[in-house]
Structure formats: structure tokens, C-alpha cells
Amino acid sequence: NNTLYDQYPINLVTETLFFTDSIFPTEKIFKPMMHGQIFLLAGAPGFLRKLRELGFRTFGDYINEYYDEIDDPIERGIELVRTLKCIVELSENEFLSLLENCKEVIQHNRQLLTNKEFMDGLISTQVVGAIESHWD
């Protein structure tokens, strides 16, 4: 349902794997990127770092992404809620400023997602990596 993506500027993405160390980006994270949303991510520790390694940008310059580095899933979830609470408590002007500041990150991610060569390479690398890790 694209309407929900278009109505709300922020998305709390819940990836499938939260209680493990496995990181495998799925459509769940790519949808808010494509729809121009700021995203917070409930996923395995280091998921945001992995996205940055792949070439995507995250919003650490504008929101606290410390939660991503916490190994314990309960503590990571608590810190993620703290980050979300800080955003919810912004004044209207502060929130509009956040949205404005994040435009460059959003545009960068959209450009990557619409770059066929980049995405073909990304998908190939991720699938091969998943297969190889399964055989180890």
C-alpha cells in the first residue's frame, strides 16, 4: 500500500532477523528508501553499518543511531525506542528541519535503488554471500 509510505515521512522498519547476528537487507528496508522516508531499523546489530558499507546512507548525522551497535537485542530495542521518542518529541519546526536535513540522504538512497547496475551487483553479492555462509 503505497499510500501509507507517501503519507508518513518516517518509517520504523522491522526486519525479519532481530534476535540474531544475521544481516540480510530485504524489501522491508528498500521500500521506505524508495518512498523517500527517514527510517529507523529494528534489525540485527550492525545492520545500519552494513547498509553504509553497501553504499547506502543512513541518518546518523541527524538522529541517534547508536542502537544499531548494541549486541543485546533487548537493550538494542530499548535504545531504538529512545531514539524514536526523541523524534516524536521534536517541535514542529525541529521536525521540519529534520526532514529538510535528511533530503540529501534520501535522494542518494533513491538514486542507488534506481541504478540497475548497482542493484544487480548488490543482489548478486548478497545472494552469493548468503549461499556461501550456509555452506560454511
Coordinates of C-alpha atoms in Angstrom, one line a residue:
N1 CA 0.0 0.0 0.0
N2 CA 1.9 3.0 -1.3
T3 CA -0.4 5.5 0.3
L4 CA 0.9 4.8 3.8
Y5 CA 4.5 5.3 2.5
D6 CA 3.5 8.6 0.9
Q7 CA 1.6 9.9 4.0
Y8 CA 4.3 9.5 6.6
P9 CA 7.8 10.8 6.4
I10 CA 9.3 8.3 8.9
N11 CA 9.2 4.5 9.0
L12 CA 10.2 2.1 11.7
V13 CA 11.3 -0.9 9.7
T14 CA 11.2 -4.3 11.4
E15 CA 13.5 -6.6 9.6
T16 CA 12.9 -10.4 10.0
L17 CA 16.1 -11.0 11.8
F18 CA 16.4 -9.1 15.1
F19 CA 17.5 -11.6 17.7
T20 CA 20.4 -12.9 15.6
D21 CA 23.6 -11.6 14.1
S22 CA 22.4 -12.3 10.6
I23 CA 22.1 -9.3 8.3
F24 CA 20.3 -9.7 5.0
P25 CA 18.7 -6.5 3.6
T26 CA 15.2 -7.2 2.2
E27 CA 12.4 -5.2 0.6
K28 CA 11.4 -4.1 4.1
I29 CA 14.3 -1.6 4.2
F30 CA 14.3 -0.7 0.5
K31 CA 10.6 0.3 0.4
P32 CA 11.0 3.3 2.7
M33 CA 14.2 4.3 0.9
M34 CA 12.3 4.3 -2.4
H35 CA 9.4 6.2 -1.0
G36 CA 11.7 8.9 0.5
Q37 CA 11.2 8.1 4.2
I38 CA 13.6 8.6 7.1
F39 CA 13.9 5.1 8.5
L40 CA 14.8 3.6 11.9
L41 CA 15.7 -0.1 11.8
A42 CA 14.8 -2.9 14.1
G43 CA 17.3 -5.5 12.9
A44 CA 20.4 -7.4 13.8
P45 CA 23.3 -5.4 15.4
G46 CA 25.3 -3.6 12.8
F47 CA 22.6 -3.6 10.1
L48 CA 22.8 0.2 9.5
R49 CA 26.6 -0.1 9.3
K50 CA 26.2 -2.9 6.7
L51 CA 23.9 -0.6 4.7
R52 CA 26.6 2.1 4.7
E53 CA 29.2 -0.5 3.6
L54 CA 27.0 -1.4 0.7
G55 CA 26.9 2.3 -0.3
F56 CA 23.6 3.5 1.2
R57 CA 23.4 6.3 3.6
T58 CA 21.7 6.4 7.0
F59 CA 20.6 9.3 9.2
G60 CA 23.2 9.2 11.9
D61 CA 24.1 12.9 11.3
Y62 CA 20.6 13.9 12.3
I63 CA 19.2 11.2 14.6
N64 CA 20.9 8.9 17.2
E65 CA 21.7 5.6 15.5
Y66 CA 23.7 4.2 18.5
Y67 CA 21.1 1.4 18.9
D68 CA 22.5 -0.3 15.8
E69 CA 25.8 -1.1 17.6
I70 CA 24.2 -2.8 20.7
D71 CA 24.6 -6.6 20.7
D72 CA 21.9 -7.4 23.3
P73 CA 18.6 -7.4 21.5
I74 CA 16.6 -6.1 24.5
E75 CA 19.0 -3.2 25.1
R76 CA 19.0 -2.5 21.3
G77 CA 15.2 -2.4 21.3
I78 CA 15.2 -0.1 24.3
E79 CA 17.7 2.3 22.7
L80 CA 15.7 2.2 19.4
V81 CA 12.6 3.3 21.3
R82 CA 14.6 6.1 22.9
T83 CA 15.6 7.3 19.5
L84 CA 12.0 7.2 18.2
K85 CA 10.8 9.0 21.3
C86 CA 13.3 11.8 20.7
I87 CA 11.9 12.2 17.2
V88 CA 8.3 12.2 18.3
E89 CA 9.1 14.9 20.9
L90 CA 10.5 17.3 18.4
S91 CA 8.7 20.6 17.9
E92 CA 7.0 21.1 14.6
N93 CA 9.9 23.4 13.4
E94 CA 12.5 20.9 14.6
F95 CA 10.7 18.1 12.8
L96 CA 10.5 20.1 9.6
S97 CA 14.2 20.9 9.9
L98 CA 15.0 17.2 10.4
L99 CA 13.0 16.4 7.2
E100 CA 14.9 19.1 5.3
N101 CA 18.3 18.0 6.6
C102 CA 17.6 14.4 5.5
K103 CA 16.7 15.1 1.9
E104 CA 20.2 14.6 0.6
V105 CA 20.4 11.1 2.3
I106 CA 17.0 10.2 0.9
Q107 CA 17.9 11.3 -2.6
H108 CA 21.2 9.4 -2.5
N109 CA 19.5 6.2 -1.5
R110 CA 16.8 6.6 -4.2
Q111 CA 19.5 7.1 -6.8
L112 CA 21.2 3.8 -5.8
L113 CA 17.9 1.9 -5.8
T114 CA 17.0 3.1 -9.3
N115 CA 20.5 2.3 -10.6
K116 CA 20.1 -1.1 -12.3
E117 CA 23.8 -1.9 -12.4
F118 CA 24.2 -1.1 -8.7
M119 CA 21.2 -3.2 -7.7
D120 CA 22.1 -6.1 -9.9
G121 CA 25.6 -6.2 -8.3
L122 CA 24.1 -5.8 -4.8
I123 CA 21.6 -8.6 -5.2
S124 CA 24.2 -10.9 -6.7
T125 CA 26.7 -10.2 -3.9
Q126 CA 24.1 -10.7 -1.2
V127 CA 22.7 -13.9 -2.6
V128 CA 26.1 -15.4 -3.2
G129 CA 27.2 -14.4 0.3
A130 CA 24.1 -16.0 1.8
I131 CA 24.7 -19.2 -0.1
E132 CA 28.4 -19.3 0.8
S133 CA 27.7 -18.7 4.5
H134 CA 25.2 -21.5 4.5
W135 CA 27.9 -23.9 3.3
D136 CA 30.5 -22.9 5.9

